[in-house]
Coordinates of C-alpha atoms in Angstrom, one line a residue:
X1 CA 183.0 131.1 163.3
X2 CA 184.7 130.0 159.9
X3 CA 187.6 132.1 158.8
X4 CA 187.3 134.8 155.8
X5 CA 189.5 132.0 153.7
X6 CA 187.0 129.1 154.7
X7 CA 184.1 131.3 153.7
X8 CA 185.9 132.2 150.4
X9 CA 186.6 128.3 149.5
X10 CA 183.2 126.8 150.6
X11 CA 181.6 125.6 147.6
X12 CA 178.0 126.3 147.0
X13 CA 175.7 124.5 145.6
X14 CA 174.1 124.1 141.9
X15 CA 171.1 125.7 141.3
X16 CA 168.3 123.7 139.8
X17 CA 168.3 126.0 136.9
X18 CA 172.0 125.3 135.8
X19 CA 172.1 121.9 137.1
X20 CA 172.9 119.8 133.1
X21 CA 170.5 116.7 132.8
X22 CA 171.8 114.5 132.6
X23 CA 172.0 111.6 128.7
X24 CA 169.5 109.1 129.4
X25 CA 172.1 105.4 129.2
X26 CA 169.3 104.2 125.9
X27 CA 170.4 107.0 124.5
X28 CA 174.1 107.0 124.3
X29 CA 173.8 103.2 123.2
X30 CA 171.6 104.2 119.9
X31 CA 173.6 107.3 118.9
X32 CA 176.4 105.1 117.5
X33 CA 173.7 102.5 115.6
X34 CA 172.3 105.5 113.9
X35 CA 175.9 106.7 113.1
X36 CA 176.7 103.2 111.7
X37 CA 173.2 103.1 109.5
X38 CA 173.8 106.5 108.2
X39 CA 177.7 106.2 107.0
X40 CA 176.5 102.7 105.6
X41 CA 173.7 104.4 103.4
X42 CA 175.7 107.0 102.1
X43 CA 178.6 104.4 101.4
X44 CA 175.3 102.8 99.3
X45 CA 174.6 105.1 97.8
X46 CA 177.5 106.1 96.2
X47 CA 178.1 102.6 95.3
X48 CA 181.3 101.9 97.1
X49 CA 183.3 105.2 96.1
X50 CA 186.7 103.8 94.8
X51 CA 185.9 100.4 94.9
X52 CA 184.7 99.8 91.1
X53 CA 187.8 98.7 89.4
X54 CA 187.7 95.5 92.2
X55 CA 184.7 94.7 89.8
X56 CA 186.4 94.9 86.4
X57 CA 186.6 92.1 84.5
X58 CA 184.6 89.7 86.8
X59 CA 181.4 87.6 85.8
X60 CA 178.9 87.9 88.5
X61 CA 178.8 84.9 90.7
X62 CA 176.0 82.9 90.0
X63 CA 174.5 80.3 93.2
X64 CA 170.8 79.0 92.6
X65 CA 169.3 76.4 94.5
X66 CA 166.1 74.5 93.1
X67 CA 163.9 74.8 96.2
X68 CA 160.8 73.1 94.8
X69 CA 159.8 70.9 91.7
X70 CA 155.6 70.1 91.2
X71 CA 154.6 68.2 88.5
X72 CA 150.7 69.4 87.6
X73 CA 149.0 68.5 84.6
X74 CA 150.4 70.2 81.5
X75 CA 152.7 72.0 83.9
X76 CA 156.1 71.9 85.5
X77 CA 156.6 74.6 88.5
X78 CA 160.1 74.9 90.0
X79 CA 161.2 77.6 93.2
X80 CA 164.8 78.5 92.7
X81 CA 166.3 80.9 94.9
X82 CA 169.4 83.0 94.3
X83 CA 172.0 82.4 96.9
X84 CA 174.9 84.1 95.7
X85 CA 176.0 87.9 96.0
X86 CA 175.0 88.8 92.3
X87 CA 171.3 89.0 90.7
X88 CA 170.1 86.4 88.4
X89 CA 168.3 86.4 85.7
X90 CA 166.7 82.9 84.6
X91 CA 166.7 83.8 80.3
X92 CA 165.8 79.9 79.1
X93 CA 164.3 76.5 80.0
X94 CA 165.5 73.5 78.7
X95 CA 163.4 70.1 79.8
X96 CA 165.5 66.7 78.7
X97 CA 167.1 68.8 75.7
X98 CA 164.0 70.9 75.3
X99 CA 163.3 74.7 75.4
X100 CA 160.3 74.6 77.0
X101 CA 157.9 78.0 77.4
X102 CA 157.7 79.6 80.7
X103 CA 156.8 82.0 83.0
X104 CA 157.8 83.5 86.2
X105 CA 157.2 85.5 89.2
X106 CA 160.2 87.1 89.3
X107 CA 162.3 88.4 86.9
X108 CA 165.4 88.7 88.3
X109 CA 166.7 87.4 91.6
X110 CA 169.0 89.7 94.5
X111 CA 169.9 87.8 97.1
X112 CA 168.5 85.6 98.9
X113 CA 165.3 86.2 96.6
X114 CA 163.5 83.7 95.0
X115 CA 161.0 83.2 91.6
X116 CA 158.3 80.5 90.7
X117 CA 159.0 79.3 86.8
X118 CA 155.8 77.7 85.6
X119 CA 157.0 75.6 82.7
X120 CA 154.6 74.7 79.9
X121 CA 155.5 70.9 79.5
X122 CA 153.8 67.6 78.7
X123 CA 155.1 65.4 81.1
X124 CA 154.5 61.4 81.5
X125 CA 154.1 59.9 84.9
X126 CA 156.7 57.6 85.8
X127 CA 159.5 59.2 83.1
X128 CA 162.8 60.5 83.9
X129 CA 163.1 64.2 83.0
X130 CA 166.4 66.4 82.9
X131 CA 165.8 69.7 83.6
X132 CA 168.2 73.0 83.5
X133 CA 167.6 76.5 84.4
X134 CA 169.7 78.8 81.7
X135 CA 170.8 82.1 83.2
X136 CA 171.0 85.3 81.3
X137 CA 174.7 84.7 80.6
X138 CA 175.1 81.2 79.9
X139 CA 175.0 79.4 83.4
X140 CA 173.1 76.3 84.2
X141 CA 171.8 74.9 87.7
X142 CA 170.4 71.1 86.8
X143 CA 167.1 69.4 88.6
X144 CA 167.3 65.8 88.0
X145 CA 163.7 64.1 88.8
X146 CA 164.2 60.1 88.8
X147 CA 160.1 59.7 88.0
X148 CA 157.6 62.3 87.9
X149 CA 154.6 61.9 89.7
X150 CA 151.2 64.7 90.7
X151 CA 151.7 66.8 92.8
X152 CA 149.0 67.0 95.2
X153 CA 146.3 69.5 94.9
X154 CA 146.7 71.4 98.3
X155 CA 143.1 72.6 99.1
X156 CA 141.0 71.5 102.4
X157 CA 141.2 67.5 101.4
X158 CA 144.8 67.7 101.4
X159 CA 145.3 69.7 105.2
X160 CA 143.1 67.0 106.8
X161 CA 145.0 64.6 105.7
X162 CA 148.1 66.6 107.0
X163 CA 145.9 66.6 109.9
X164 CA 145.3 63.2 110.5
X165 CA 149.1 62.3 109.0
X166 CA 150.2 64.5 112.2
X167 CA 147.8 62.7 114.4
X168 CA 149.1 59.0 113.4
X169 CA 152.9 59.8 113.7
X170 CA 152.3 62.1 117.0
X171 CA 149.5 62.3 119.0
X172 CA 148.5 58.7 118.5
X173 CA 151.9 57.1 119.3
X174 CA 152.8 59.3 122.1
X175 CA 149.4 58.3 124.2
X176 CA 150.7 54.7 123.5
X177 CA 154.0 55.4 124.8
X178 CA 152.3 56.6 128.2
X179 CA 150.0 54.1 129.0
X180 CA 154.0 52.4 130.8
X181 CA 152.6 54.1 133.4
X182 CA 151.2 51.2 135.5
X183 CA 154.7 49.5 135.1
X184 CA 156.6 52.3 135.8
X185 CA 155.4 53.0 139.1
X186 CA 155.3 49.6 139.7
X187 CA 158.8 49.2 139.3
X188 CA 162.1 49.1 141.7
X189 CA 164.6 51.5 142.2
X190 CA 166.7 50.3 139.9
X191 CA 164.0 49.2 137.1
X192 CA 163.5 53.3 137.6
X193 CA 167.8 53.5 137.1
X194 CA 167.3 51.6 133.8
X195 CA 164.7 53.6 132.4
X196 CA 165.8 56.4 133.3
X197 CA 168.7 55.9 130.9
X198 CA 166.6 54.4 128.4
X199 CA 165.3 57.7 128.3
X200 CA 168.5 59.5 127.9
X201 CA 169.1 56.9 124.8
X202 CA 166.1 58.1 122.9
X203 CA 167.0 62.0 123.5
X204 CA 170.3 61.2 122.8
X205 CA 169.2 59.5 119.2
X206 CA 166.2 62.3 118.9
X207 CA 169.4 64.9 118.6
X208 CA 171.7 63.0 117.0
X209 CA 168.9 62.0 114.3
X210 CA 167.6 65.5 113.9
X211 CA 170.7 67.0 113.7
X212 CA 172.2 64.9 110.9
X213 CA 168.6 65.0 108.9
X214 CA 168.3 69.0 109.4
X215 CA 172.5 69.3 107.7
X216 CA 171.4 67.0 105.0
X217 CA 168.1 68.9 104.2
X218 CA 171.1 72.6 103.7
X219 CA 173.5 70.6 102.5
X220 CA 175.7 72.5 99.8
X221 CA 173.3 75.8 100.7
X222 CA 174.4 78.8 101.4
X223 CA 171.4 80.6 101.7
X224 CA 170.2 81.6 104.8
X225 CA 173.5 80.3 106.6
X226 CA 173.4 77.1 105.3
X227 CA 174.4 74.1 107.8
X228 CA 174.7 76.7 110.5
X229 CA 170.9 77.1 110.9
X230 CA 171.2 73.6 112.3
X231 CA 173.4 74.8 115.1
X232 CA 171.3 78.0 115.4
X233 CA 168.4 76.1 116.6
X234 CA 169.1 73.9 118.3
X235 CA 171.8 76.3 120.8
X236 CA 168.8 78.8 120.6
X237 CA 166.6 75.4 122.1
X238 CA 169.1 74.7 124.4
X239 CA 169.4 78.2 125.7
X240 CA 165.9 79.0 126.3
X241 CA 165.1 75.6 128.0
X242 CA 168.2 76.8 130.6
X243 CA 166.9 79.9 131.0
X244 CA 163.5 78.7 131.7
X245 CA 164.3 76.6 134.0
X246 CA 166.8 78.7 135.8
X247 CA 163.8 81.1 135.9
X248 CA 161.4 78.0 137.3
X249 CA 164.2 77.4 139.5
X250 CA 164.6 81.1 141.1
X251 CA 160.8 80.8 142.1
X252 CA 162.1 77.3 143.8
X253 CA 162.5 77.2 148.1
X254 CA 166.1 76.4 148.9
X255 CA 167.0 72.7 150.5
X256 CA 168.5 73.1 153.7
X257 CA 172.3 73.0 151.9
X258 CA 171.2 76.3 150.2
X259 CA 171.4 75.0 147.2
X260 CA 167.9 74.3 144.7
X261 CA 166.8 70.6 145.9
X262 CA 166.4 68.4 142.1
X263 CA 164.2 69.0 139.4
X264 CA 160.9 68.1 140.8
X265 CA 159.4 64.9 138.5
X266 CA 156.6 67.0 137.0
X267 CA 158.4 69.7 135.8
X268 CA 161.0 67.0 134.4
X269 CA 158.6 65.2 132.6
X270 CA 157.4 69.2 131.1
X271 CA 160.7 69.8 130.1
X272 CA 160.8 66.6 128.3
X273 CA 157.3 66.4 126.7
X274 CA 158.5 70.7 125.3
X275 CA 161.8 68.6 124.1
X276 CA 159.9 65.6 122.2
X277 CA 157.2 68.3 121.4
X278 CA 159.6 70.8 119.1
X279 CA 161.9 67.5 117.7
X280 CA 157.8 66.6 116.1
X281 CA 157.1 69.8 114.4
X282 CA 160.6 69.6 112.9
X283 CA 159.7 65.8 111.8
X284 CA 156.3 66.0 110.8
X285 CA 157.3 69.4 108.8
X286 CA 159.7 67.3 107.1
X287 CA 157.0 64.8 106.3
X288 CA 155.0 66.9 105.0
X289 CA 156.7 68.8 102.5
X290 CA 158.4 65.5 101.3
X291 CA 154.8 64.0 100.5
X292 CA 153.8 67.8 99.0
X293 CA 156.7 67.2 96.6
X294 CA 155.6 63.8 95.9
X295 CA 159.1 62.4 97.5
X296 CA 157.5 60.5 100.2
X297 CA 154.4 57.9 100.0
X298 CA 152.5 57.2 102.3
X299 CA 151.2 53.9 103.1
X300 CA 149.9 52.0 105.7
X301 CA 153.4 50.0 106.5
X302 CA 155.6 53.5 106.9
X303 CA 152.9 54.9 109.0
X304 CA 153.2 52.3 110.9
X305 CA 156.9 52.1 111.2
X306 CA 156.3 56.0 112.7
X307 CA 153.7 54.8 115.4
X308 CA 156.2 52.5 116.4
X309 CA 159.5 54.5 116.5
X310 CA 157.3 57.6 118.0
X311 CA 155.7 55.7 121.0
X312 CA 159.1 55.2 122.9
X313 CA 158.8 59.0 123.1
X314 CA 155.6 58.7 125.5
X315 CA 157.8 56.0 128.0
X316 CA 160.3 59.0 128.2
X317 CA 157.6 61.2 129.0
X318 CA 156.0 59.5 131.6
X319 CA 159.5 57.7 133.6
X320 CA 160.5 60.6 135.9
X321 CA 156.5 60.0 136.9
X322 CA 157.3 56.5 138.5
X323 CA 157.1 58.3 142.6
X324 CA 154.3 60.6 141.4
X325 CA 150.5 60.6 142.2
X326 CA 148.7 59.7 138.1
X327 CA 147.0 62.6 137.1
X328 CA 144.9 61.9 133.6
X329 CA 144.5 65.6 133.5
X330 CA 148.3 66.3 133.8
X331 CA 149.2 63.4 131.6
X332 CA 147.1 64.3 128.6
X333 CA 148.4 67.2 128.2
X334 CA 152.0 66.1 128.4
X335 CA 150.6 63.7 125.4
X336 CA 149.6 66.7 123.8
X337 CA 152.1 68.3 124.4
X338 CA 154.7 66.5 122.6
X339 CA 152.5 65.2 119.9
X340 CA 150.4 67.7 119.0
X341 CA 153.2 69.8 117.0
X342 CA 154.1 66.7 114.5
X343 CA 150.1 68.2 113.1
X344 CA 151.5 71.9 113.0
X345 CA 154.2 71.0 111.2
X346 CA 153.0 68.9 108.9
X347 CA 150.5 71.2 107.8
X348 CA 153.6 73.8 107.9
X349 CA 155.7 71.5 105.4
X350 CA 152.7 71.2 102.9
X351 CA 152.8 74.7 102.7
X352 CA 156.5 76.2 102.8
X353 CA 158.9 73.9 101.6
X354 CA 162.1 75.9 102.5
X355 CA 164.5 73.5 103.6
X356 CA 166.1 76.0 105.8
X357 CA 163.3 76.5 107.7
X358 CA 162.8 73.1 108.2
X359 CA 166.6 73.0 109.2
X360 CA 166.2 75.3 111.9
X361 CA 163.2 74.0 112.8
X362 CA 164.8 70.0 113.0
X363 CA 168.1 72.3 115.1
X364 CA 165.2 73.5 118.0
X365 CA 163.9 69.9 118.2
X366 CA 167.8 68.4 118.8
X367 CA 168.9 71.4 120.8
X368 CA 165.5 70.7 123.0
X369 CA 166.1 67.1 123.3
X370 CA 169.3 67.2 124.4
X371 CA 169.1 69.7 126.9
X372 CA 166.7 67.7 129.4
X373 CA 169.0 64.9 128.2
X374 CA 171.2 66.0 130.7
X375 CA 168.8 67.1 133.3
X376 CA 168.1 63.5 133.7
X377 CA 171.4 62.4 134.2
X378 CA 171.9 63.5 137.7
X379 CA 168.7 61.4 138.7
X380 CA 170.2 58.2 137.6
X381 CA 172.9 58.9 140.1
X382 CA 173.4 55.5 142.3
X383 CA 174.6 55.9 146.3
X384 CA 177.9 56.6 145.7
X385 CA 177.3 59.2 143.5
X386 CA 178.2 58.1 140.2
X387 CA 175.7 58.4 137.3
X388 CA 177.5 56.0 134.3
X389 CA 176.8 53.2 136.6
X390 CA 176.8 49.4 134.3
X391 CA 173.2 49.4 134.7
X392 CA 172.4 53.2 133.6
X393 CA 175.0 53.1 130.7
X394 CA 173.1 49.7 130.1
X395 CA 170.1 51.4 130.1
X396 CA 171.2 54.5 127.7
X397 CA 172.7 51.5 125.6
X398 CA 169.4 49.9 125.0
X399 CA 167.9 53.3 124.3
X400 CA 170.1 54.1 121.3
X401 CA 169.4 50.2 120.1
X402 CA 165.1 50.7 120.3
X403 CA 165.2 54.5 118.6
X404 CA 168.0 52.9 115.8
X405 CA 165.9 49.6 115.5
X406 CA 162.6 51.7 115.1
X407 CA 164.4 54.2 113.0
X408 CA 164.5 51.5 110.7
X409 CA 161.1 50.8 109.9
X410 CA 160.3 54.5 108.4
X411 CA 163.2 54.8 105.8
X412 CA 161.5 56.4 102.8

């Protein structure tokens, strides 16, 4: 029997009608975002109330970068992008002390917007030109041309040439490098450790080279983050590959120690192929864009140089497969993953001349091959558990030396 006091203090359960529904968590997270967007919109519509005096007497800041220069019959086409915080308008174009008539796709460039100017000028092949874009407030954006050359027409033959170029510098060299597979399969453990060191050296060189090349493309440019896009691309590729590897390890059987087993050779070879493929995508893009603007003359000697330089990438792919049974179909897939992106890169570079995009893709390649190089290091341990043994260190130095020496063949 309950007392009267217990009866009066016992809580009664709330009925479904009186129970208040809980607010979804996603709505609680979305609320502040909506409020921020509304406040920013009101602030922009009112043009920053109370801040008008901050810009009084200060001239607009003009930062314009020339991204592309094309020489066509009787015309010069220039693509310029506004990298500053204020709108910019191009009022005049001066070509070697001559003010030429021109048209443009955009009269005023807002921040990060681009305009393409078509200048009427009968240029002479091989002559140097000093071009200056004069803004509406008198600022000058210079563009120096050492020797004028006709820009290739972007038609079906041109894209066919870019596809052939990607095959020459990407697919064929990687396939040739994979022909070292029989030699690797018959090599001793010491030789395998040496070749793994060579592979790490190759990948380390590719990572450094891609980073430097990407930063050179956007040097002095603040559009889309400038050199930061290279590091953003590298970090993105590294984290994506790390996340993918972690996801694959989650579905992998644990060893007797309760820890994931070593990275399987086939998966490591796949990661190497993906990393090299991303690097070849950025390399193909740089080659295609350079040829499209006439700054790269492609000859048989240069193509052979690219082929020799990239052949070592095939060696890097097959080295982890030394003890695996040969599977021609799987090797062909790995070769295409590593080499075919050079075709896509050349095609993109021939049509879209955007330094920030090229730098970002080069950063992707740098981060990818860097991540793979780190994954290879545990495979180089000797019986004492040391990684940087004299043999492994010699392999890394040899890999760096090979890439540096073959890289001298592709200086253009």
